Amino acid sequence: MFSLKMEPLPESFYARDTVLVARELLGKKLVRREGKNGVSGLIIETEAYRGEEDLACHCRAGKTPRTEIMYGPAGRAYVYLIYGMYWLLNIVTEGDGSPGAVLIRAIEPLEGVEIIADRRGGQPRRNWTNGPGKLSRALNIQGDLNGTNICSPKGLLYITEGEHIHPEIIETGPRVGLESVPEPWRSKAWRFMVNYEKLKGA
DNA sequence: AGCACGATTAACT
DNA sequence: GTTAATCGTGCTC
């Protein structure tokens, strides 16, 4: 039986305020398709990066070859390499010409757990996908996915409805790793997390 | 052309 | 708590 919940979220979901999209992505299901294999997880942590004025956003440098994707239509993957070895997955938000993106920081594995276990071998389960570089390793997300349209049902990467998250188990705080970023951007509470222990207990 | 550094992670002491 | 790994990007010369 075909389920509407399997449909990727439409571009209109992402073409809204970046901070709102970051919050609403909690509980959604991130799906990576690789041939006949599928790996997925529930999004449990995100961060918003919005506009050229946000000195933590790569867009602070304006439109460059790297940031160009964030100036285009919403619902595309912005994937970039950091520290020469970790790929980080973002989803482009806002409208054409208004740059912004949501960093996916952590997921809870749902499907393809054996594949994830292989790729994250040697690590305890709780450390499989609890960081942006780790989840990219688990889902085989690399630079070739930069620019991918994540609204396509046949795509290599997309997001569907997942679980409803009760507001009481959502936590917020400053974004991670911005020690050298000036205020007020360093302290903006644009990080959103699901308290997963409470989620499982619910 | 050269350089400093980063939205991180894992392995150290 | 501390630190190495490793390279694309944006800025300076």
JSON list of C-alpha atoms (C1' of nucleotides) in Angstrom, two decimals:
[
{"chain": "A", "resi": 1, "resn": "MET", "atom": "CA", "xyz": [0.00, 0.00, 0.00]},
{"chain": "A", "resi": 2, "resn": "PHE", "atom": "CA", "xyz": [1.39, 3.33, -1.06]},
{"chain": "A", "resi": 3, "resn": "SER", "atom": "CA", "xyz": [1.83, 5.70, 1.83]},
{"chain": "A", "resi": 4, "resn": "LEU", "atom": "CA", "xyz": [1.76, 9.46, 1.48]},
{"chain": "A", "resi": 5, "resn": "LYS", "atom": "CA", "xyz": [4.25, 9.63, 4.33]},
{"chain": "A", "resi": 6, "resn": "MET", "atom": "CA", "xyz": [6.89, 8.15, 2.05]},
{"chain": "A", "resi": 7, "resn": "GLU", "atom": "CA", "xyz": [6.76, 11.23, -0.20]},
{"chain": "A", "resi": 8, "resn": "PRO", "atom": "CA", "xyz": [9.70, 13.60, 0.11]},
{"chain": "A", "resi": 9, "resn": "LEU", "atom": "CA", "xyz": [8.88, 16.93, 1.74]},
{"chain": "A", "resi": 10, "resn": "PRO", "atom": "CA", "xyz": [8.19, 19.50, -1.02]},
{"chain": "A", "resi": 11, "resn": "GLU", "atom": "CA", "xyz": [10.34, 22.50, -1.85]},
{"chain": "A", "resi": 12, "resn": "SER", "atom": "CA", "xyz": [7.74, 24.72, -0.15]},
{"chain": "A", "resi": 13, "resn": "PHE", "atom": "CA", "xyz": [8.66, 23.14, 3.21]},
{"chain": "A", "resi": 14, "resn": "TYR", "atom": "CA", "xyz": [12.23, 24.41, 2.89]},
{"chain": "A", "resi": 15, "resn": "ALA", "atom": "CA", "xyz": [11.41, 27.74, 1.23]},
{"chain": "A", "resi": 16, "resn": "ARG", "atom": "CA", "xyz": [10.67, 29.40, 4.57]},
{"chain": "A", "resi": 17, "resn": "ASP", "atom": "CA", "xyz": [12.55, 31.08, 7.38]},
{"chain": "A", "resi": 18, "resn": "THR", "atom": "CA", "xyz": [15.73, 29.08, 8.07]},
{"chain": "A", "resi": 19, "resn": "VAL", "atom": "CA", "xyz": [15.32, 29.03, 11.86]},
{"chain": "A", "resi": 20, "resn": "LEU", "atom": "CA", "xyz": [11.76, 27.75, 11.54]},
{"chain": "A", "resi": 21, "resn": "VAL", "atom": "CA", "xyz": [12.82, 25.04, 9.10]},
{"chain": "A", "resi": 22, "resn": "ALA", "atom": "CA", "xyz": [15.63, 23.97, 11.44]},
{"chain": "A", "resi": 23, "resn": "ARG", "atom": "CA", "xyz": [13.13, 23.49, 14.26]},
{"chain": "A", "resi": 24, "resn": "GLU", "atom": "CA", "xyz": [10.60, 21.68, 12.10]},
{"chain": "A", "resi": 25, "resn": "LEU", "atom": "CA", "xyz": [13.16, 19.28, 10.66]},
{"chain": "A", "resi": 26, "resn": "LEU", "atom": "CA", "xyz": [13.39, 17.62, 14.07]},
{"chain": "A", "resi": 27, "resn": "GLY", "atom": "CA", "xyz": [11.64, 14.26, 13.90]},
{"chain": "A", "resi": 28, "resn": "LYS", "atom": "CA", "xyz": [11.70, 14.10, 10.11]},
{"chain": "A", "resi": 29, "resn": "LYS", "atom": "CA", "xyz": [13.23, 11.05, 8.42]},
{"chain": "A", "resi": 30, "resn": "LEU", "atom": "CA", "xyz": [16.43, 11.48, 6.41]},
{"chain": "A", "resi": 31, "resn": "VAL", "atom": "CA", "xyz": [16.73, 8.84, 3.69]},
{"chain": "A", "resi": 32, "resn": "ARG", "atom": "CA", "xyz": [19.83, 7.92, 1.68]},
{"chain": "A", "resi": 33, "resn": "ARG", "atom": "CA", "xyz": [19.20, 5.66, -1.29]},
{"chain": "A", "resi": 34, "resn": "GLU", "atom": "CA", "xyz": [22.11, 3.68, -2.74]},
{"chain": "A", "resi": 35, "resn": "GLY", "atom": "CA", "xyz": [20.91, 1.32, -5.43]},
{"chain": "A", "resi": 36, "resn": "LYS", "atom": "CA", "xyz": [18.74, -1.31, -3.78]},
{"chain": "A", "resi": 37, "resn": "ASN", "atom": "CA", "xyz": [20.04, -0.36, -0.37]},
{"chain": "A", "resi": 38, "resn": "GLY", "atom": "CA", "xyz": [18.52, 2.30, 1.82]},
{"chain": "A", "resi": 39, "resn": "VAL", "atom": "CA", "xyz": [19.83, 3.88, 4.96]},
{"chain": "A", "resi": 40, "resn": "SER", "atom": "CA", "xyz": [17.76, 6.26, 7.03]},
{"chain": "A", "resi": 41, "resn": "GLY", "atom": "CA", "xyz": [17.51, 7.97, 10.37]},
{"chain": "A", "resi": 42, "resn": "LEU", "atom": "CA", "xyz": [15.36, 10.33, 12.40]},
{"chain": "A", "resi": 43, "resn": "ILE", "atom": "CA", "xyz": [16.71, 13.90, 12.50]},
{"chain": "A", "resi": 44, "resn": "ILE", "atom": "CA", "xyz": [17.33, 14.81, 16.14]},
{"chain": "A", "resi": 45, "resn": "GLU", "atom": "CA", "xyz": [19.68, 17.79, 15.95]},
{"chain": "A", "resi": 46, "resn": "THR", "atom": "CA", "xyz": [19.93, 20.78, 13.57]},
{"chain": "A", "resi": 47, "resn": "GLU", "atom": "CA", "xyz": [21.39, 24.27, 13.31]},
{"chain": "A", "resi": 48, "resn": "ALA", "atom": "CA", "xyz": [20.27, 27.31, 11.29]},
{"chain": "A", "resi": 49, "resn": "TYR", "atom": "CA", "xyz": [22.67, 29.44, 9.22]},
{"chain": "A", "resi": 50, "resn": "ARG", "atom": "CA", "xyz": [20.90, 32.41, 7.72]},
{"chain": "A", "resi": 51, "resn": "GLY", "atom": "CA", "xyz": [21.99, 35.24, 5.46]},
{"chain": "A", "resi": 52, "resn": "GLU", "atom": "CA", "xyz": [25.13, 37.22, 4.72]},
{"chain": "A", "resi": 53, "resn": "GLU", "atom": "CA", "xyz": [24.74, 39.16, 7.98]},
{"chain": "A", "resi": 54, "resn": "ASP", "atom": "CA", "xyz": [25.08, 35.93, 10.00]},
{"chain": "A", "resi": 55, "resn": "LEU", "atom": "CA", "xyz": [28.85, 35.91, 10.57]},
{"chain": "A", "resi": 56, "resn": "ALA", "atom": "CA", "xyz": [28.74, 32.18, 11.34]},
{"chain": "A", "resi": 57, "resn": "CYS", "atom": "CA", "xyz": [27.25, 31.38, 7.90]},
{"chain": "A", "resi": 58, "resn": "HIS", "atom": "CA", "xyz": [29.51, 30.69, 4.96]},
{"chain": "A", "resi": 59, "resn": "CYS", "atom": "CA", "xyz": [27.39, 33.27, 3.14]},
{"chain": "A", "resi": 60, "resn": "ARG", "atom": "CA", "xyz": [29.19, 35.99, 5.09]},
{"chain": "A", "resi": 61, "resn": "ALA", "atom": "CA", "xyz": [31.70, 35.85, 2.21]},
{"chain": "A", "resi": 62, "resn": "GLY", "atom": "CA", "xyz": [28.91, 36.59, -0.26]},
{"chain": "A", "resi": 63, "resn": "LYS", "atom": "CA", "xyz": [28.24, 34.62, -3.40]},
{"chain": "A", "resi": 64, "resn": "THR", "atom": "CA", "xyz": [31.25, 32.43, -4.19]},
{"chain": "A", "resi": 65, "resn": "PRO", "atom": "CA", "xyz": [31.64, 29.09, -6.00]},
{"chain": "A", "resi": 66, "resn": "ARG", "atom": "CA", "xyz": [31.10, 27.33, -2.69]},
{"chain": "A", "resi": 67, "resn": "THR", "atom": "CA", "xyz": [28.13, 29.35, -1.41]},
{"chain": "A", "resi": 68, "resn": "GLU", "atom": "CA", "xyz": [26.35, 29.73, -4.74]},
{"chain": "A", "resi": 69, "resn": "ILE", "atom": "CA", "xyz": [24.09, 26.76, -3.98]},
{"chain": "A", "resi": 70, "resn": "MET", "atom": "CA", "xyz": [22.63, 28.61, -0.99]},
{"chain": "A", "resi": 71, "resn": "TYR", "atom": "CA", "xyz": [21.52, 31.47, -3.24]},
{"chain": "A", "resi": 72, "resn": "GLY", "atom": "CA", "xyz": [19.47, 29.15, -5.41]},
{"chain": "A", "resi": 73, "resn": "PRO", "atom": "CA", "xyz": [16.14, 27.38, -4.80]},
{"chain": "A", "resi": 74, "resn": "ALA", "atom": "CA", "xyz": [15.40, 25.67, -1.47]},
{"chain": "A", "resi": 75, "resn": "GLY", "atom": "CA", "xyz": [15.42, 21.93, -0.97]},
{"chain": "A", "resi": 76, "resn": "ARG", "atom": "CA", "xyz": [18.90, 21.31, -2.33]},
{"chain": "A", "resi": 77, "resn": "ALA", "atom": "CA", "xyz": [21.79, 19.67, -0.48]},
{"chain": "A", "resi": 78, "resn": "TYR", "atom": "CA", "xyz": [24.74, 21.86, 0.45]},
{"chain": "A", "resi": 79, "resn": "VAL", "atom": "CA", "xyz": [27.57, 19.44, 1.24]},
{"chain": "A", "resi": 80, "resn": "TYR", "atom": "CA", "xyz": [31.03, 20.71, 2.09]},
{"chain": "A", "resi": 81, "resn": "LEU", "atom": "CA", "xyz": [34.32, 19.35, 3.40]},
{"chain": "A", "resi": 82, "resn": "ILE", "atom": "CA", "xyz": [35.72, 20.53, 6.71]},
{"chain": "A", "resi": 83, "resn": "TYR", "atom": "CA", "xyz": [39.13, 19.88, 8.25]},
{"chain": "A", "resi": 84, "resn": "GLY", "atom": "CA", "xyz": [40.04, 18.12, 5.04]},
{"chain": "A", "resi": 85, "resn": "MET", "atom": "CA", "xyz": [38.25, 14.95, 6.07]},
{"chain": "A", "resi": 86, "resn": "TYR", "atom": "CA", "xyz": [34.62, 15.34, 7.11]},
{"chain": "A", "resi": 87, "resn": "TRP", "atom": "CA", "xyz": [31.62, 16.07, 4.89]},
{"chain": "A", "resi": 88, "resn": "LEU", "atom": "CA", "xyz": [28.82, 18.10, 6.44]},
{"chain": "A", "resi": 89, "resn": "LEU", "atom": "CA", "xyz": [25.23, 17.97, 5.16]},
{"chain": "A", "resi": 90, "resn": "ASN", "atom": "CA", "xyz": [23.06, 21.08, 4.96]},
{"chain": "A", "resi": 91, "resn": "ILE", "atom": "CA", "xyz": [19.65, 21.68, 3.40]},
{"chain": "A", "resi": 92, "resn": "VAL", "atom": "CA", "xyz": [19.22, 24.94, 1.49]},
{"chain": "A", "resi": 93, "resn": "THR", "atom": "CA", "xyz": [16.36, 27.11, 2.75]},
{"chain": "A", "resi": 94, "resn": "GLU", "atom": "CA", "xyz": [14.60, 30.40, 2.03]},
{"chain": "A", "resi": 95, "resn": "GLY", "atom": "CA", "xyz": [13.85, 31.65, -1.47]},
{"chain": "A", "resi": 96, "resn": "ASP", "atom": "CA", "xyz": [15.86, 32.24, -4.58]},
{"chain": "A", "resi": 97, "resn": "GLY", "atom": "CA", "xyz": [18.42, 34.97, -3.86]},
{"chain": "A", "resi": 98, "resn": "SER", "atom": "CA", "xyz": [18.00, 34.75, -0.06]},
{"chain": "A", "resi": 99, "resn": "PRO", "atom": "CA", "xyz": [20.80, 32.48, 1.20]},
{"chain": "A", "resi": 100, "resn": "GLY", "atom": "CA", "xyz": [20.40, 30.13, 4.13]},
{"chain": "A", "resi": 101, "resn": "ALA", "atom": "CA", "xyz": [20.78, 26.49, 5.11]},
{"chain": "A", "resi": 102, "resn": "VAL", "atom": "CA", "xyz": [20.14, 24.04, 7.94]},
{"chain": "A", "resi": 103, "resn": "LEU", "atom": "CA", "xyz": [22.99, 21.85, 9.14]},
{"chain": "A", "resi": 104, "resn": "ILE", "atom": "CA", "xyz": [21.93, 18.32, 10.03]},
{"chain": "A", "resi": 105, "resn": "ARG", "atom": "CA", "xyz": [23.96, 17.56, 13.17]},
{"chain": "A", "resi": 106, "resn": "ALA", "atom": "CA", "xyz": [22.61, 14.22, 14.38]},
{"chain": "A", "resi": 107, "resn": "ILE", "atom": "CA", "xyz": [20.19, 11.44, 13.49]},
{"chain": "A", "resi": 108, "resn": "GLU", "atom": "CA", "xyz": [18.88, 8.30, 15.18]},
{"chain": "A", "resi": 109, "resn": "PRO", "atom": "CA", "xyz": [19.41, 5.26, 12.90]},
{"chain": "A", "resi": 110, "resn": "LEU", "atom": "CA", "xyz": [16.19, 3.70, 11.59]},
{"chain": "A", "resi": 111, "resn": "GLU", "atom": "CA", "xyz": [16.91, 1.56, 8.51]},
{"chain": "A", "resi": 112, "resn": "GLY", "atom": "CA", "xyz": [20.10, 0.02, 7.16]},
{"chain": "A", "resi": 113, "resn": "VAL", "atom": "CA", "xyz": [21.49, -0.39, 10.65]},
{"chain": "A", "resi": 114, "resn": "GLU", "atom": "CA", "xyz": [23.83, -3.17, 9.52]},
{"chain": "A", "resi": 115, "resn": "ILE", "atom": "CA", "xyz": [25.29, -0.90, 6.84]},
{"chain": "A", "resi": 116, "resn": "ILE", "atom": "CA", "xyz": [25.74, 1.85, 9.39]},
{"chain": "A", "resi": 117, "resn": "ALA", "atom": "CA", "xyz": [27.38, -0.57, 11.77]},
{"chain": "A", "resi": 118, "resn": "ASP", "atom": "CA", "xyz": [29.85, -1.57, 9.06]},
{"chain": "A", "resi": 119, "resn": "ARG", "atom": "CA", "xyz": [30.69, 2.02, 8.18]},
{"chain": "A", "resi": 120, "resn": "ARG", "atom": "CA", "xyz": [30.98, 3.06, 11.80]},
{"chain": "A", "resi": 121, "resn": "GLY", "atom": "CA", "xyz": [32.73, -0.13, 12.84]},
{"chain": "A", "resi": 122, "resn": "GLY", "atom": "CA", "xyz": [34.77, 0.05, 15.96]},
{"chain": "A", "resi": 123, "resn": "GLN", "atom": "CA", "xyz": [32.60, 2.72, 17.49]},
{"chain": "A", "resi": 124, "resn": "PRO", "atom": "CA", "xyz": [29.92, 2.14, 20.12]},
{"chain": "A", "resi": 125, "resn": "ARG", "atom": "CA", "xyz": [26.38, 2.50, 18.79]},
{"chain": "A", "resi": 126, "resn": "ARG", "atom": "CA", "xyz": [25.73, 5.79, 20.54]},
{"chain": "A", "resi": 127, "resn": "ASN", "atom": "CA", "xyz": [28.56, 7.34, 18.54]},
{"chain": "A", "resi": 128, "resn": "TRP", "atom": "CA", "xyz": [27.39, 6.14, 15.12]},
{"chain": "A", "resi": 129, "resn": "THR", "atom": "CA", "xyz": [25.47, 9.24, 13.99]},
{"chain": "A", "resi": 130, "resn": "ASN", "atom": "CA", "xyz": [25.65, 11.77, 16.85]},
{"chain": "A", "resi": 131, "resn": "GLY", "atom": "CA", "xyz": [27.67, 14.36, 14.91]},
{"chain": "A", "resi": 132, "resn": "PRO", "atom": "CA", "xyz": [27.52, 15.97, 11.46]},
{"chain": "A", "resi": 133, "resn": "GLY", "atom": "CA", "xyz": [30.71, 14.30, 10.20]},
{"chain": "A", "resi": 134, "resn": "LYS", "atom": "CA", "xyz": [29.70, 10.96, 11.67]},
{"chain": "A", "resi": 135, "resn": "LEU", "atom": "CA", "xyz": [26.27, 10.82, 10.08]},
{"chain": "A", "resi": 136, "resn": "SER", "atom": "CA", "xyz": [27.77, 11.66, 6.70]},
{"chain": "A", "resi": 137, "resn": "ARG", "atom": "CA", "xyz": [30.11, 8.69, 7.07]},
{"chain": "A", "resi": 138, "resn": "ALA", "atom": "CA", "xyz": [27.17, 6.47, 8.10]},
{"chain": "A", "resi": 139, "resn": "LEU", "atom": "CA", "xyz": [25.04, 7.56, 5.13]},
{"chain": "A", "resi": 140, "resn": "ASN", "atom": "CA", "xyz": [27.91, 7.76, 2.62]},
{"chain": "A", "resi": 141, "resn": "ILE", "atom": "CA", "xyz": [27.29, 11.46, 2.04]},
{"chain": "A", "resi": 142, "resn": "GLN", "atom": "CA", "xyz": [30.16, 13.14, 0.18]},
{"chain": "A", "resi": 143, "resn": "GLY", "atom": "CA", "xyz": [30.83, 16.03, -2.16]},
{"chain": "A", "resi": 144, "resn": "ASP", "atom": "CA", "xyz": [29.18, 14.33, -5.11]},
{"chain": "A", "resi": 145, "resn": "LEU", "atom": "CA", "xyz": [25.82, 14.98, -3.43]},
{"chain": "A", "resi": 146, "resn": "ASN", "atom": "CA", "xyz": [26.39, 18.75, -3.30]},
{"chain": "A", "resi": 147, "resn": "GLY", "atom": "CA", "xyz": [23.54, 20.43, -5.16]},
{"chain": "A", "resi": 148, "resn": "THR", "atom": "CA", "xyz": [21.29, 17.36, -5.13]},
{"chain": "A", "resi": 149, "resn": "ASN", "atom": "CA", "xyz": [17.56, 18.11, -5.23]},
{"chain": "A", "resi": 150, "resn": "ILE", "atom": "CA", "xyz": [16.24, 16.45, -2.09]},
{"chain": "A", "resi": 151, "resn": "CYS", "atom": "CA", "xyz": [12.59, 16.89, -3.11]},
{"chain": "A", "resi": 152, "resn": "SER", "atom": "CA", "xyz": [12.73, 14.14, -5.75]},
{"chain": "A", "resi": 153, "resn": "PRO", "atom": "CA", "xyz": [11.19, 10.76, -4.84]},
{"chain": "A", "resi": 154, "resn": "LYS", "atom": "CA", "xyz": [13.78, 8.99, -6.99]},
{"chain": "A", "resi": 155, "resn": "GLY", "atom": "CA", "xyz": [16.69, 10.98, -5.65]},
{"chain": "A", "resi": 156, "resn": "LEU", "atom": "CA", "xyz": [19.75, 9.78, -3.80]},
{"chain": "A", "resi": 157, "resn": "LEU", "atom": "CA", "xyz": [18.81, 11.80, -0.74]},
{"chain": "A", "resi": 158, "resn": "TYR", "atom": "CA", "xyz": [15.47, 13.03, 0.58]},
{"chain": "A", "resi": 159, "resn": "ILE", "atom": "CA", "xyz": [13.47, 13.73, 3.72]},
{"chain": "A", "resi": 160, "resn": "THR", "atom": "CA", "xyz": [10.00, 12.48, 4.61]},
{"chain": "A", "resi": 161, "resn": "GLU", "atom": "CA", "xyz": [7.59, 12.90, 7.48]},
{"chain": "A", "resi": 162, "resn": "GLY", "atom": "CA", "xyz": [8.79, 11.00, 10.53]},
{"chain": "A", "resi": 163, "resn": "GLU", "atom": "CA", "xyz": [7.55, 11.22, 14.09]},
{"chain": "A", "resi": 164, "resn": "HIS", "atom": "CA", "xyz": [5.73, 14.06, 15.76]},
{"chain": "A", "resi": 165, "resn": "ILE", "atom": "CA", "xyz": [8.03, 15.62, 18.33]},
{"chain": "A", "resi": 166, "resn": "HIS", "atom": "CA", "xyz": [6.40, 17.05, 21.43]},
{"chain": "A", "resi": 167, "resn": "PRO", "atom": "CA", "xyz": [7.65, 20.60, 22.07]},
{"chain": "A", "resi": 168, "resn": "GLU", "atom": "CA", "xyz": [8.55, 19.70, 25.67]},
{"chain": "A", "resi": 169, "resn": "ILE", "atom": "CA", "xyz": [11.41, 17.45, 24.56]},
{"chain": "A", "resi": 170, "resn": "ILE", "atom": "CA", "xyz": [12.95, 20.02, 22.18]},
{"chain": "A", "resi": 171, "resn": "GLU", "atom": "CA", "xyz": [16.00, 21.78, 23.54]},
{"chain": "A", "resi": 172, "resn": "THR", "atom": "CA", "xyz": [17.72, 24.85, 22.09]},
{"chain": "A", "resi": 173, "resn": "GLY", "atom": "CA", "xyz": [21.10, 26.51, 22.54]},
{"chain": "A", "resi": 174, "resn": "PRO", "atom": "CA", "xyz": [23.97, 28.29, 20.81]},
{"chain": "A", "resi": 175, "resn": "ARG", "atom": "CA", "xyz": [25.43, 26.76, 17.68]},
{"chain": "A", "resi": 176, "resn": "VAL", "atom": "CA", "xyz": [28.52, 24.58, 18.10]},
{"chain": "A", "resi": 177, "resn": "GLY", "atom": "CA", "xyz": [32.09, 25.49, 17.22]},
{"chain": "A", "resi": 178, "resn": "LEU", "atom": "CA", "xyz": [31.74, 29.26, 16.82]},
{"chain": "A", "resi": 179, "resn": "GLU", "atom": "CA", "xyz": [34.37, 30.38, 19.33]},
{"chain": "A", "resi": 180, "resn": "SER", "atom": "CA", "xyz": [35.84, 32.93, 16.95]},
{"chain": "A", "resi": 181, "resn": "VAL", "atom": "CA", "xyz": [32.52, 34.29, 15.67]},
{"chain": "A", "resi": 182, "resn": "PRO", "atom": "CA", "xyz": [31.50, 37.74, 16.99]},
{"chain": "A", "resi": 183, "resn": "GLU", "atom": "CA", "xyz": [28.33, 38.44, 18.90]},
{"chain": "A", "resi": 184, "resn": "PRO", "atom": "CA", "xyz": [25.45, 38.39, 18.56]},
{"chain": "A", "resi": 185, "resn": "TRP", "atom": "CA", "xyz": [25.89, 35.53, 16.10]},
{"chain": "A", "resi": 186, "resn": "ARG", "atom": "CA", "xyz": [27.97, 33.34, 18.40]},
{"chain": "A", "resi": 187, "resn": "SER", "atom": "CA", "xyz": [25.19, 33.16, 20.97]},
{"chain": "A", "resi": 188, "resn": "LYS", "atom": "CA", "xyz": [22.09, 32.94, 18.79]},
{"chain": "A", "resi": 189, "resn": "ALA", "atom": "CA", "xyz": [20.00, 30.01, 20.03]},
{"chain": "A", "resi": 190, "resn": "TRP", "atom": "CA", "xyz": [19.77, 28.50, 16.57]},
{"chain": "A", "resi": 191, "resn": "ARG", "atom": "CA", "xyz": [20.64, 24.94, 17.58]},
{"chain": "A", "resi": 192, "resn": "PHE", "atom": "CA", "xyz": [17.73, 22.55, 18.01]},
{"chain": "A", "resi": 193, "resn": "MET", "atom": "CA", "xyz": [17.91, 19.15, 19.67]},
{"chain": "A", "resi": 194, "resn": "VAL", "atom": "CA", "xyz": [15.52, 16.35, 20.56]},
{"chain": "A", "resi": 195, "resn": "ASN", "atom": "CA", "xyz": [16.10, 14.86, 23.97]},
{"chain": "A", "resi": 196, "resn": "TYR", "atom": "CA", "xyz": [16.08, 11.34, 22.62]},
{"chain": "A", "resi": 197, "resn": "GLU", "atom": "CA", "xyz": [15.90, 9.63, 25.99]},
{"chain": "A", "resi": 198, "resn": "LYS", "atom": "CA", "xyz": [12.62, 11.42, 26.60]},
{"chain": "A", "resi": 199, "resn": "LEU", "atom": "CA", "xyz": [11.50, 10.63, 23.04]},
{"chain": "A", "resi": 200, "resn": "LYS", "atom": "CA", "xyz": [11.96, 6.91, 23.58]},
{"chain": "A", "resi": 201, "resn": "GLY", "atom": "CA", "xyz": [10.21, 7.12, 26.92]},
{"chain": "A", "resi": 202, "resn": "ALA", "atom": "CA", "xyz": [7.20, 8.89, 25.40]},
{"chain": "B", "resi": 1, "resn": "DA", "atom": "C1'", "xyz": [51.33, 31.69, -5.39]},
{"chain": "B", "resi": 2, "resn": "DG", "atom": "C1'", "xyz": [51.16, 31.32, -0.57]},
{"chain": "B", "resi": 3, "resn": "DC", "atom": "C1'", "xyz": [48.89, 31.11, 3.77]},
{"chain": "B", "resi": 4, "resn": "DA", "atom": "C1'", "xyz": [45.89, 30.50, 7.87]},
{"chain": "B", "resi": 5, "resn": "DC", "atom": "C1'", "xyz": [42.04, 28.27, 9.31]},
{"chain": "B", "resi": 6, "resn": "DG", "atom": "C1'", "xyz": [37.69, 25.65, 9.85]},
{"chain": "B", "resi": 7, "resn": "DA", "atom": "C1'", "xyz": [29.67, 24.49, 11.33]},
{"chain": "B", "resi": 8, "resn": "DT", "atom": "C1'", "xyz": [34.98, 17.80, 13.37]},
{"chain": "B", "resi": 9, "resn": "DT", "atom": "C1'", "xyz": [36.46, 13.49, 15.01]},
{"chain": "B", "resi": 10, "resn": "DA", "atom": "C1'", "xyz": [39.13, 9.89, 17.21]},
{"chain": "B", "resi": 11, "resn": "DA", "atom": "C1'", "xyz": [42.94, 8.73, 19.69]},
{"chain": "B", "resi": 12, "resn": "DC", "atom": "C1'", "xyz": [45.79, 10.12, 22.87]},
{"chain": "B", "resi": 13, "resn": "DT", "atom": "C1'", "xyz": [47.67, 11.43, 28.16]},
{"chain": "C", "resi": 1, "resn": "DG", "atom": "C1'", "xyz": [41.67, 17.70, 28.78]},
{"chain": "C", "resi": 2, "resn": "DT", "atom": "C1'", "xyz": [44.81, 17.83, 24.59]},
{"chain": "C", "resi": 3, "resn": "DT", "atom": "C1'", "xyz": [46.06, 17.16, 19.90]},
{"chain": "C", "resi": 4, "resn": "DA", "atom": "C1'", "xyz": [46.87, 15.32, 15.17]},
{"chain": "C", "resi": 5, "resn": "DA", "atom": "C1'", "xyz": [44.77, 14.40, 10.84]},
{"chain": "C", "resi": 6, "resn": "DT", "atom": "C1'", "xyz": [44.20, 16.76, 6.12]},
{"chain": "C", "resi": 7, "resn": "DC", "atom": "C1'", "xyz": [42.59, 19.94, 2.24]},
{"chain": "C", "resi": 8, "resn": "DG", "atom": "C1'", "xyz": [39.26, 23.32, 0.07]},
{"chain": "C", "resi": 9, "resn": "DT", "atom": "C1'", "xyz": [38.30, 27.99, 0.56]},
{"chain": "C", "resi": 10, "resn": "DG", "atom": "C1'", "xyz": [38.84, 32.85, 0.83]},
{"chain": "C", "resi": 11, "resn": "DC", "atom": "C1'", "xyz": [42.06, 36.36, 1.69]},
{"chain": "C", "resi": 12, "resn": "DT", "atom": "C1'", "xyz": [46.61, 38.72, 1.21]},
{"chain": "C", "resi": 13, "resn": "DC", "atom": "C1'", "xyz": [50.70, 39.70, -1.34]}
]
